[in-house]
Coordinates of C-alpha atoms and ligand atoms in Angstrom, one line a residue:
X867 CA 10.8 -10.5 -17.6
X868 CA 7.4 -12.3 -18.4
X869 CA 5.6 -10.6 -21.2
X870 CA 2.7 -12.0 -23.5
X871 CA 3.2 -15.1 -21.7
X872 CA 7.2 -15.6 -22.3
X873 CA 10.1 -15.2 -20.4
X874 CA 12.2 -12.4 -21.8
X875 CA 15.4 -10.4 -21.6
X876 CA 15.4 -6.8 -21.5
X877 CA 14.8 -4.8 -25.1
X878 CA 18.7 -3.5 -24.3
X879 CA 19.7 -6.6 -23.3
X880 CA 21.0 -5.8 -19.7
X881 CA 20.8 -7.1 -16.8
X882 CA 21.5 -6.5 -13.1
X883 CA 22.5 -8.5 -10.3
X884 CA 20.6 -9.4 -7.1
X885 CA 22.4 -9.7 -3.6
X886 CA 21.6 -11.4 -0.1
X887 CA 21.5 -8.6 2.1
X888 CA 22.8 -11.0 5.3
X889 CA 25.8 -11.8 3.1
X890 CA 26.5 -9.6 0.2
X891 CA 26.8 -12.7 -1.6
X892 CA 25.3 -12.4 -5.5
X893 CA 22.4 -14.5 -5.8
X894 CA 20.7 -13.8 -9.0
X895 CA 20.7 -11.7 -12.0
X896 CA 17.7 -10.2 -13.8
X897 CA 16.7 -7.9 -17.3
X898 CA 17.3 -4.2 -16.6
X899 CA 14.0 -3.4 -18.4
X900 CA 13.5 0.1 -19.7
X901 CA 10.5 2.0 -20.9
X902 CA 10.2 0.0 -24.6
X903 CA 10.0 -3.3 -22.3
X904 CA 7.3 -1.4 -20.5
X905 CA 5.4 -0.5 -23.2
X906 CA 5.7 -3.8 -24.7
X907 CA 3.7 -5.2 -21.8
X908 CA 1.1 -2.9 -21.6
X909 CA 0.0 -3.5 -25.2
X910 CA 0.2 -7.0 -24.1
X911 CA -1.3 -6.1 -21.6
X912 CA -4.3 -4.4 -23.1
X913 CA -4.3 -7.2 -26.1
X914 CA -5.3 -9.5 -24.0
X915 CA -7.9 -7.7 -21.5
X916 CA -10.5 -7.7 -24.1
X917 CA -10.9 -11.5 -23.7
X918 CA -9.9 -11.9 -20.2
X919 CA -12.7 -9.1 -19.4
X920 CA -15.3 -11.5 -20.9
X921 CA -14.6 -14.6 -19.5
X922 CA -16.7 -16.4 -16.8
X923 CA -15.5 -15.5 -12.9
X924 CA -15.9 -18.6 -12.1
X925 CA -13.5 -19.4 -15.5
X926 CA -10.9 -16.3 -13.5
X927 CA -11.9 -18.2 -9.9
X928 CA -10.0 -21.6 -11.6
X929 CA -7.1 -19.7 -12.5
X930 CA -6.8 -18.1 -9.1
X931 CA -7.6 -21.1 -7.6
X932 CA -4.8 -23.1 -9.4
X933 CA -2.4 -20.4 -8.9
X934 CA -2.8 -21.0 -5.1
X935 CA -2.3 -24.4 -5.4
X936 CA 0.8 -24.3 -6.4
X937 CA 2.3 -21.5 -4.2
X938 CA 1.1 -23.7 -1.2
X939 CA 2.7 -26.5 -2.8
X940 CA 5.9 -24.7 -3.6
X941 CA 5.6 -22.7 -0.2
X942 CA 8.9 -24.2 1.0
X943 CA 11.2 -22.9 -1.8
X944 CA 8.9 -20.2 -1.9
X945 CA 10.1 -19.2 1.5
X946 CA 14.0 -20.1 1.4
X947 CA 14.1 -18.1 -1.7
X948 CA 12.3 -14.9 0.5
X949 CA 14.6 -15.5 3.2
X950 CA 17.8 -15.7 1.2
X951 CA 16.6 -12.6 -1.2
X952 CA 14.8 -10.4 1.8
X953 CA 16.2 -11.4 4.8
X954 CA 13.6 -12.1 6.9
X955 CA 13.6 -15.2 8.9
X956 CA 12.9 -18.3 7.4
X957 CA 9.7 -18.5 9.8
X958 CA 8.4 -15.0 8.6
X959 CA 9.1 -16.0 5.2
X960 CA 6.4 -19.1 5.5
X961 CA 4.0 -16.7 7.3
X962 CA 4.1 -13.9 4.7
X963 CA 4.0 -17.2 1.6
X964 CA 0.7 -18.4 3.0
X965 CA -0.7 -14.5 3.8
X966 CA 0.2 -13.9 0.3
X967 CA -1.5 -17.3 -1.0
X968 CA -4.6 -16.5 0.7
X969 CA -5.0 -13.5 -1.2
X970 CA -5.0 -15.6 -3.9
X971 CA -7.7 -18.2 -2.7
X972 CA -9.9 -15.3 -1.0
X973 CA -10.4 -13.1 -4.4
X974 CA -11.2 -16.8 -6.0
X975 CA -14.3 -16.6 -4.3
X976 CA -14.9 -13.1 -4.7
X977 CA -15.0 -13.2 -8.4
X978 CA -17.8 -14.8 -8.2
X979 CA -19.6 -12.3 -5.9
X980 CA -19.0 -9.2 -8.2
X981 CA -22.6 -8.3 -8.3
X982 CA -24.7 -5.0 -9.8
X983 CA -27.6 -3.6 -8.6
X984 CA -31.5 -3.6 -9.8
X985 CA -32.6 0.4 -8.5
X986 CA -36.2 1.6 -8.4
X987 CA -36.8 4.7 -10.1
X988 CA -39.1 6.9 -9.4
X989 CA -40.5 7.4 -13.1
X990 CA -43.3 4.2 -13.5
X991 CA -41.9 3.3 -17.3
X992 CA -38.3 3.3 -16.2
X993 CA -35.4 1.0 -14.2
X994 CA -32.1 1.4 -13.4
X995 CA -29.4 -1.2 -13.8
X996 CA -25.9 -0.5 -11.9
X997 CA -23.6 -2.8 -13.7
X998 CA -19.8 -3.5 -12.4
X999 CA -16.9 -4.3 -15.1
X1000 CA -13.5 -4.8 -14.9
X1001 CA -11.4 -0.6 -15.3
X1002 CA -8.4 -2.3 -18.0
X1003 CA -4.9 -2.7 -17.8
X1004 CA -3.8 -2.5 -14.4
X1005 CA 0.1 -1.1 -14.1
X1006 CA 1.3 -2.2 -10.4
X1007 CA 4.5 -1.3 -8.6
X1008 CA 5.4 -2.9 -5.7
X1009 CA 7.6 -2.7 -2.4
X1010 CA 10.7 -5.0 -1.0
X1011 CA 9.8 -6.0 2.4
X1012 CA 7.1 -7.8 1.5
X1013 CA 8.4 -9.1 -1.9
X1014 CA 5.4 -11.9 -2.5
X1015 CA 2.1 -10.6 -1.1
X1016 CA 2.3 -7.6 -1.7
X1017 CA 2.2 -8.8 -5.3
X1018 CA -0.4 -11.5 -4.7
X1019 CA -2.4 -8.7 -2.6
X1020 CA -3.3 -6.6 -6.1
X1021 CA -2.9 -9.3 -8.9
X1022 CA -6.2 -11.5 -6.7
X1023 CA -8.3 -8.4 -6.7
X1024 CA -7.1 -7.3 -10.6
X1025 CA -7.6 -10.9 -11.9
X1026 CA -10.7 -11.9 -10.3
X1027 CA -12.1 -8.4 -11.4
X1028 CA -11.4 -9.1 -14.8
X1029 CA -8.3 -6.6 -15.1
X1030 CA -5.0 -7.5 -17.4
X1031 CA -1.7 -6.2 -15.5
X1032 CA 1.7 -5.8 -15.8
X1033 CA 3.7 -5.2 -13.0
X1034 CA 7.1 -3.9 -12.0
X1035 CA 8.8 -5.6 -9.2
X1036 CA 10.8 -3.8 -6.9
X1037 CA 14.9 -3.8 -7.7
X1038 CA 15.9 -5.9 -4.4
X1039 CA 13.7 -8.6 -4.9
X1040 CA 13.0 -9.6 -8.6
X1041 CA 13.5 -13.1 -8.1
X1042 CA 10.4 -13.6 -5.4
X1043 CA 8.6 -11.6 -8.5
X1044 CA 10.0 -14.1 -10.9
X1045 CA 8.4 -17.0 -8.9
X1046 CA 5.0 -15.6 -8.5
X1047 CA 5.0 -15.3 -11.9
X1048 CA 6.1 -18.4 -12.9
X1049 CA 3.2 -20.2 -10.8
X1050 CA 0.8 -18.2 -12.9
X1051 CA 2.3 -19.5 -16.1
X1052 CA 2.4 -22.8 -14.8
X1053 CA -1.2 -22.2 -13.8
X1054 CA -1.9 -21.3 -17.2
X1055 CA -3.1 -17.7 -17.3
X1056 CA -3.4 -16.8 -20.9
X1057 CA -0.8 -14.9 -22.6
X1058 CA -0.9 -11.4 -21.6
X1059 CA -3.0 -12.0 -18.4
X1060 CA 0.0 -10.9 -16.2
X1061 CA 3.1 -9.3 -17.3
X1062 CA 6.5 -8.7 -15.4
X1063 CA 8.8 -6.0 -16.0
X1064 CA 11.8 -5.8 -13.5
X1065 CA 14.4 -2.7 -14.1
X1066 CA 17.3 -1.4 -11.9
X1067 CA 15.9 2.6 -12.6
X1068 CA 12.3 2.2 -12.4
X1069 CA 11.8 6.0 -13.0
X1070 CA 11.3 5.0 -16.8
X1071 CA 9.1 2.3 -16.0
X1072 CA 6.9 4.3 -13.9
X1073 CA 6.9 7.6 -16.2
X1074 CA 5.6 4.6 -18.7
X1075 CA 2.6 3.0 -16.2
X1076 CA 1.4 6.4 -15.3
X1077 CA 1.2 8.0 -18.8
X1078 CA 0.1 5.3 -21.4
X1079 CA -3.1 5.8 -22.5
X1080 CA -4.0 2.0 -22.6
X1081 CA -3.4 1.7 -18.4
X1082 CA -6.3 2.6 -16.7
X1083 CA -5.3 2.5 -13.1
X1084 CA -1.7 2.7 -10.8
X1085 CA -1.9 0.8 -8.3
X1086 CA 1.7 1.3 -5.9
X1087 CA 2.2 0.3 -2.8
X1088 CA 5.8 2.0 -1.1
X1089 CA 7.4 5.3 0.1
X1090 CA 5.1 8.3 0.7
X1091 CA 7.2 10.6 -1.5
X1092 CA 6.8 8.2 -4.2
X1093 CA 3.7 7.4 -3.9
X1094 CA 2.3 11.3 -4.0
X1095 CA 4.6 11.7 -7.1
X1096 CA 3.4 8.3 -8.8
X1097 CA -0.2 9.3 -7.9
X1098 CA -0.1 13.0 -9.2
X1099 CA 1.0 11.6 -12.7
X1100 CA -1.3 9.2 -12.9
X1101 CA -4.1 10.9 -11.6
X1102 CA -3.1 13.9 -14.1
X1103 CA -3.9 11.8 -16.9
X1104 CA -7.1 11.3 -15.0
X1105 CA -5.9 7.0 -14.1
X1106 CA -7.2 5.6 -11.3
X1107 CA -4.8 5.1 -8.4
X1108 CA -4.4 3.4 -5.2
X1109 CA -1.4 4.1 -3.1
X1110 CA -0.5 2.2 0.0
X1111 CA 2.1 4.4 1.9
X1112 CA 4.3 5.1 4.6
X1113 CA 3.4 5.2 8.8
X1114 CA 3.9 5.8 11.9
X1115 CA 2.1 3.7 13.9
X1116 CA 1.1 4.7 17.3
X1117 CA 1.0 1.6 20.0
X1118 CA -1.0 2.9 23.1
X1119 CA -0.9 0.9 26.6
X1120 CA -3.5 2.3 28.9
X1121 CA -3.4 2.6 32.4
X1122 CA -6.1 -0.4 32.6
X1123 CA -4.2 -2.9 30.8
X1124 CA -1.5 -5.2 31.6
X1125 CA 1.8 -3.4 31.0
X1126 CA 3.5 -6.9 30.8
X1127 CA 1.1 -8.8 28.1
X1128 CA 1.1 -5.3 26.1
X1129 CA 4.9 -5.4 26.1
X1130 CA 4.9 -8.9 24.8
X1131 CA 2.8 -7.8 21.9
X1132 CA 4.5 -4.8 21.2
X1133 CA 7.9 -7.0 20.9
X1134 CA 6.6 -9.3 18.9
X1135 CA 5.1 -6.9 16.8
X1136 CA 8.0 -4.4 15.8
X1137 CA 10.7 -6.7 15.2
X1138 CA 8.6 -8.2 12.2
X1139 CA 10.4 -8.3 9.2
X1140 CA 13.3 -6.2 11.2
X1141 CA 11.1 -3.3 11.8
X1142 CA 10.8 -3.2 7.9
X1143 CA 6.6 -2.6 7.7
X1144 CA 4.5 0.3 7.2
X1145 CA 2.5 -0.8 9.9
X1146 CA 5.4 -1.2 12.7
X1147 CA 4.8 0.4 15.6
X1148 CA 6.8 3.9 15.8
X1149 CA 5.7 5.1 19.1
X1150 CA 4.9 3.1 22.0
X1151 CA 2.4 5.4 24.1
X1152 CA 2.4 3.7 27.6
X1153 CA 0.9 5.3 30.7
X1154 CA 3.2 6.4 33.2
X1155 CA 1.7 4.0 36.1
X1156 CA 2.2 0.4 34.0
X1157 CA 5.8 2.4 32.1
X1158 CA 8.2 0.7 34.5
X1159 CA 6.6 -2.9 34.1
X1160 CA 6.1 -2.2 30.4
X1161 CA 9.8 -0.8 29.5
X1162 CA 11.6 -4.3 31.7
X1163 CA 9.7 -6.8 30.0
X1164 CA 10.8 -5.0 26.6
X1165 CA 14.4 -5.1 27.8
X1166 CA 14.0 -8.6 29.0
X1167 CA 12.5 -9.6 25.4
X1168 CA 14.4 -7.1 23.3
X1169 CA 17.4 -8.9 25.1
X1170 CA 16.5 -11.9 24.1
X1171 CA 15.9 -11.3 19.9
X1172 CA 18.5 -12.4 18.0
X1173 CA 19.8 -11.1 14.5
X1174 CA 21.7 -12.8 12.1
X1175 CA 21.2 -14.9 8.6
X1176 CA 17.1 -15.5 8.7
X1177 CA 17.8 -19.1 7.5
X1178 CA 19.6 -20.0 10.5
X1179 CA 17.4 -21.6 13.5
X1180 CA 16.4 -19.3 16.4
X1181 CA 16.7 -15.5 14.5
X1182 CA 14.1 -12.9 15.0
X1183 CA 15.7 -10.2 13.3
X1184 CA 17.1 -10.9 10.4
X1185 CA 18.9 -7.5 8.0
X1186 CA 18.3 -4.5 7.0
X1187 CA 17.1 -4.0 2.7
X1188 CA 21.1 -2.0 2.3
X1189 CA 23.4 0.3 3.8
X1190 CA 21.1 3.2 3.4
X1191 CA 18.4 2.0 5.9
X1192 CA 20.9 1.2 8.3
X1193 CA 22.5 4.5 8.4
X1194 CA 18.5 6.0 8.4
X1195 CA 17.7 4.1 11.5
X1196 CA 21.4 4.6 13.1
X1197 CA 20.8 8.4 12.4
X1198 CA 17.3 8.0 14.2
X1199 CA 18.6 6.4 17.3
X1200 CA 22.1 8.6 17.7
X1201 CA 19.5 12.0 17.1
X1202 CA 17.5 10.7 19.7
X1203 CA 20.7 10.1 22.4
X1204 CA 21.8 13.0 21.3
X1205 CA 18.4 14.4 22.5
X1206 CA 18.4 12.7 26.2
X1207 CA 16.9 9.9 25.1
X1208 CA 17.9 6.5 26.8
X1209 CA 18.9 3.3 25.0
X1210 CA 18.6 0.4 27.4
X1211 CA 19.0 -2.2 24.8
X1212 CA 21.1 -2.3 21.1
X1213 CA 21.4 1.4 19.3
X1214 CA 24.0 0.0 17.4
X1215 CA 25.1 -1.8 14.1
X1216 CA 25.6 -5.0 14.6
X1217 CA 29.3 -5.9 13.0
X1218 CA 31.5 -8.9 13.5
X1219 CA 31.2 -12.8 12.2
X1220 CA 28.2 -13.4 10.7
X1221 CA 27.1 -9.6 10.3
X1222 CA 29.9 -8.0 8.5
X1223 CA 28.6 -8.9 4.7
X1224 CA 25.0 -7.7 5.5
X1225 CA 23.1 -5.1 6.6
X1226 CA 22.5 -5.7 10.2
X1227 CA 21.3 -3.3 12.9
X1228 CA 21.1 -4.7 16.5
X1229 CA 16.9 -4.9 18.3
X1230 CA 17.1 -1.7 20.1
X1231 CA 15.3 -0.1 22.6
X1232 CA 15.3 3.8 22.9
X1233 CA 12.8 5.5 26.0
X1234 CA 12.3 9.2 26.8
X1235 CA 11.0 9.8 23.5
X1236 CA 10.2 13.4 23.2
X1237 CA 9.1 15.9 20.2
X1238 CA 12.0 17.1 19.1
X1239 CA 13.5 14.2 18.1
X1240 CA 13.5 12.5 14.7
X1241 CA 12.1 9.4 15.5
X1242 CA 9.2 10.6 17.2
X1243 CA 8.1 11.9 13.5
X1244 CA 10.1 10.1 10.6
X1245 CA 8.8 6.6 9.7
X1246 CA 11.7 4.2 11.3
X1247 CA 12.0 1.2 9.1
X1248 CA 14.3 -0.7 11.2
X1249 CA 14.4 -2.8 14.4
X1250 CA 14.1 0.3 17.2
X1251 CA 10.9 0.2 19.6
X1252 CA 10.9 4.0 20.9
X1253 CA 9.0 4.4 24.0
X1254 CA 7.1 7.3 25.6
X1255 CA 5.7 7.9 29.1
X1256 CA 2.2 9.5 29.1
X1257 CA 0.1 10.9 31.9
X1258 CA -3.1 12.6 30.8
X1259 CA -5.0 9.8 28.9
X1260 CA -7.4 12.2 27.9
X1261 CA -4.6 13.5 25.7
X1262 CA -3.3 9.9 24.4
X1263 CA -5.6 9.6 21.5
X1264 CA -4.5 13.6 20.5
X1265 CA -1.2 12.7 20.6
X1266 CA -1.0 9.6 18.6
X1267 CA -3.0 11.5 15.8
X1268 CA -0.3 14.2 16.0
X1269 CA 1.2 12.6 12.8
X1270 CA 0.6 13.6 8.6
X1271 CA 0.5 9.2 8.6
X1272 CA -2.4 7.1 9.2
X1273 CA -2.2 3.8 8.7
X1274 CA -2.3 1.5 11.5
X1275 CA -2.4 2.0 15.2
X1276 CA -2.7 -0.1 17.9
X1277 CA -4.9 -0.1 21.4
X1278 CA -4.2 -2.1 24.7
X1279 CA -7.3 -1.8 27.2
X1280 CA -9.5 -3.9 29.3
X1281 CA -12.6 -1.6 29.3
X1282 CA -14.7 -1.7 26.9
X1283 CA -15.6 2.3 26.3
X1284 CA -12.2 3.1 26.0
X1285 CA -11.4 0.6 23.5
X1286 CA -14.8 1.8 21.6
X1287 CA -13.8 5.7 21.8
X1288 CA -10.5 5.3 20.6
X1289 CA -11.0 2.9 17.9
X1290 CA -13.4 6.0 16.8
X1291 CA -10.8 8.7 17.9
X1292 CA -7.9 7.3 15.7
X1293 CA -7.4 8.8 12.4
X1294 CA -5.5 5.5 10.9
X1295 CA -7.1 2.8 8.8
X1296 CA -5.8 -0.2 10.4
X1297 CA -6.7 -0.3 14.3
X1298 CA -5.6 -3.8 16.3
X1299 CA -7.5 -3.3 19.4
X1300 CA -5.6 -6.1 22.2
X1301 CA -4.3 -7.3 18.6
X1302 CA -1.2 -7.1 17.8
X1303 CA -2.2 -9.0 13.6
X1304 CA -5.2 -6.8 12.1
X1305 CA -4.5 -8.2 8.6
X1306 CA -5.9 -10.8 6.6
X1307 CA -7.1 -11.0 3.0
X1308 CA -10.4 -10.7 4.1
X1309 CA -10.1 -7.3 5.7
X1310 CA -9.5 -3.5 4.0
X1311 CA -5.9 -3.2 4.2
X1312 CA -4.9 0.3 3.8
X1313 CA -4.4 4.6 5.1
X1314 CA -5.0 7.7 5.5
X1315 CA -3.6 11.3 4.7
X1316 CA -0.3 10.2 4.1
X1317 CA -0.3 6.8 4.3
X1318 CA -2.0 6.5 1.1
X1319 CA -5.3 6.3 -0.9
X1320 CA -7.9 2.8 -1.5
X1321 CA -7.7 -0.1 0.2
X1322 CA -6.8 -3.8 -0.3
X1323 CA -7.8 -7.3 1.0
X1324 CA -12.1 -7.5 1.6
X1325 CA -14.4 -6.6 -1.0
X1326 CA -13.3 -3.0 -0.7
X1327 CA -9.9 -4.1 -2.4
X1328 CA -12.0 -5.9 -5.5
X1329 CA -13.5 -2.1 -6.1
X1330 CA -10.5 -0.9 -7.2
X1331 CA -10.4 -2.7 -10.1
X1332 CA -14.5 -2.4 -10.9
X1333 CA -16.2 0.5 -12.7
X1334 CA -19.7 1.4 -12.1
X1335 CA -21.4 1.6 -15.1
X1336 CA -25.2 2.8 -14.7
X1337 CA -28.2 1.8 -17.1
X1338 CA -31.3 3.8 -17.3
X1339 CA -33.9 1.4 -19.2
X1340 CA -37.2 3.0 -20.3
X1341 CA -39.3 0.0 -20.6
Ligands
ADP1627 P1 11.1 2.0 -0.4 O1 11.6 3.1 0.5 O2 10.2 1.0 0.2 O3 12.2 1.4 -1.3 P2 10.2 3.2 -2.8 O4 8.9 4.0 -2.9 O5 11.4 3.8 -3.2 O6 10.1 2.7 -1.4 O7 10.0 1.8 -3.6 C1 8.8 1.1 -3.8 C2 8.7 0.8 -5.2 O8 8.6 2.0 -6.0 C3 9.8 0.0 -5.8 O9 9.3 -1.0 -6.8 C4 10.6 1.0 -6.6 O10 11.4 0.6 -7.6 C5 9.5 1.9 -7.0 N1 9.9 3.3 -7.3 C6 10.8 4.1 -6.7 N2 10.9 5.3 -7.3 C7 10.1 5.3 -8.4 C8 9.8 6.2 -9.4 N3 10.4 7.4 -9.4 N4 9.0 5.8 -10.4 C9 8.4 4.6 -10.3 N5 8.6 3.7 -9.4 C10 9.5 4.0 -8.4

């Protein structure tokens, strides 16, 4: 673990071992931190925010700055090691590395645009000074499936703010952690600045974060039931929180747009990172006169993805996180057959040569989706596009809000009202309108209702870390 600007073993002195979930093969080992390693990197932690909080942005710019340097210099390994500890294809891996960099370089520049506000008053002898300051020690917990920028995504904001933070990695992928972490001691963040804590149990960990008086805001980004427990703790001891949750994105083709490019998009789309991100499409809403166009090209290029070992040339999909997601998503797909559902393409695990070590479920396509079934509700996380046939599109933008989620959803239209009404109509945070890539570190990442609370990337996600504090000068 990395705390007060050393590497370090767990207090207890155990450790636990990391795997390659293509080939079961051990890849690592790492401290099995408990809640006295915790602890000892929040009062590092909040040692050291007292002079981080007070030096220059443009001092906490140079540090971000550096730190992106060397992640886009190291952006190879960076990768390899994603791909051999994730899964994902060594392609994806360099996509998400630079994604996660640019948080880095964009909340460089923001620091230095973290300005307060001069107010008029309305009494002649006074004026009113809204000044913005960094909240404290930050405690973050963070997801597998995006193992680098979803750590880069808060410590850019947190830094640049002005924010200490220790954070806890998730237990799949410690070693990414480890590397992000080293490129900001390398960078030279002062001791304390950033703190690691990786544990096999992170109940402990968390019970720690969200109850030490020192941390002043929980930041989490991972599973809804988590993230309402996480938050409800935290926010009992009145913390701050942001939560970035679960989804069930809807993916609408109207009867306007070209079945065939929408397809293409929609396949490209959900077998990212194996169907392993909040903001995969779940339901694919296409109108009944462009379904039969829209459901062959999907077989066509469903047909075509191949799974396997992400660092192997030409693999789209690589495994699933462990045996548990496979058996989620194989659960999903046999309720749904069970249901009349059709499966054109895959709705199986994928076992033989190559697959039996890992954690591999095959690209599937499932159409006919109806109500009842599980997928139709339950957040998929794995490599199955489920298609439904719609007639009234009056009704589409009902139906795709007929979810407790709301985090992304996506539109395919040619007309320019529609595209307008249901980018207002949808009840998600995220909306790619033609687009199938709404993300960047310059844009509010983040949900609704159940799919969370704040947002990051954009100025919004800098907020997060900021306090208003207001002055009332009589003068
Ligand atoms: P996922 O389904 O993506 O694994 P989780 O919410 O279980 O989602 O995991 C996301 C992150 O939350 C991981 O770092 C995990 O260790 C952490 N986590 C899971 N359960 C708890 C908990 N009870 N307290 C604190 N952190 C937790």
């Amino acid at each position: 673990m990395f705390i007060n600007g050393e590497w370090a073993d767990a207090a207890s002195g155990a450790t636990f071992d990391v795997t390659n979930p293509a080939t079961g093969e051990v890849i690592g080992s790492v401290p099995d931190g408990g809640a006295d390693d915790a602890t000892a990197a929040v009062a590092a932690a909040d040692e050291a925010f007292g002079p981080w909080s007070q030096t220059t942005a443009y001092e906490r710019a140079d540090l971000l700055y550096r730190a992106w340097e060397l992640m886009t210099e190291r952006s190879t390994q960076l990768a390899e090691l994603m791909t051999r500890e994730q899964g994902k294809p060594l392609k994806a891996s360099s996509a998400e590395v630079k994604y996660g960099a640019d948080f880095l370089r964009w909340y460089a520049e923001e620091a230095k645009r973290v300005a307060g506000e001069w107010l008029p008053s309305a009494r002649a002898d006074q004026r009113f000074l809204v000044l913005k300051q960094p909240v404290g020690v930050v405690a973050a917990i963070t997801p597998w499936n995006y193992p680098i920028s979803m750590l880069t995504r808060k410590m850019g904001p947190a830094l640049a703010a002005g924010c200490t933070l220790v954070l806890k990695a998730a237990e799949a992928t410690p070693l990414c952690a480890r590397a992000i972490f080293q490129i900001f001691a390398d960078a030279g963040a002062p001791a304390g600045v950033v703190n690691l804590v990786t544990a096999l149990d992170p109940k402990p960990i968390g019970e720690v974060f969200c109850t030490d008086e020192r941390v002043r805001k929980v930041t989490f980004t991972g599973s809804t039931a988590v993230g309402k427990m996480l938050a409800g703790k935290a926010a009992g001891n009145l913390k701050r929180v942001s939560v970035e949750l679960g989804g069930h994105a809807p993916f609408i083709v109207y009867p306007d747009a070209d079945p065939v490019h929408a397809a293409k998009g929609a396949a490209a789309l959900k077998f990212l990172n194996s169907g392993q991100a909040c903001i995969s499409p779940n339901r694919l809403y296409v109108h009944e006169s462009g379904a039969e166009a829209f459901v062959d090209t999907l077989v066509q290029r469903i047909g075509r993805v191949k799974a396997g070992n992400g660092m192997n040339d030409g693999i789209g999909v690589g495994p699933l996180v462990n045996e548990a997601a496979v058996a989620k998503v194989a659960n999903q797909v046999d309720d749904a057959r069970s249901k009349g559902a059709d499966v054109p393409v895959g709705g199986e695990r994928l076992t033989g040569e190559g697959f039996d070590g890992g954690h591999f479920y095959a690209p599937t396509l499932v159409t006919g989706v109806t109500d009842e079934m599980l997928i139709r509700r339950e957040e998929t996380f794995g490599p199955v596009a489920p298609v439904i046939t719609y007639s009234d599109v009056d009704q589409v933008v009902a139906m795709a809000n007929d979810t407790n989620y709301g985090l992304a959803a996506y539109v395919y239209t040619q007309n320019l009202s529609t595209a307008m009404r249901t980018f207002e109509g949808l009840r998600f945070g995220i909306i790619g309108i033609n687009d199938v890539n709404p993300t960047s570190a310059a844009a509010p990442f983040g949900g609704m209702g159940d799919s969370g609370l704040g947002r990051e990337g954009g100025h919004e996600g800098i907020a997060e870390y900021l306090e208003v504090k207001l002055g009332g000068f009589a003068i």
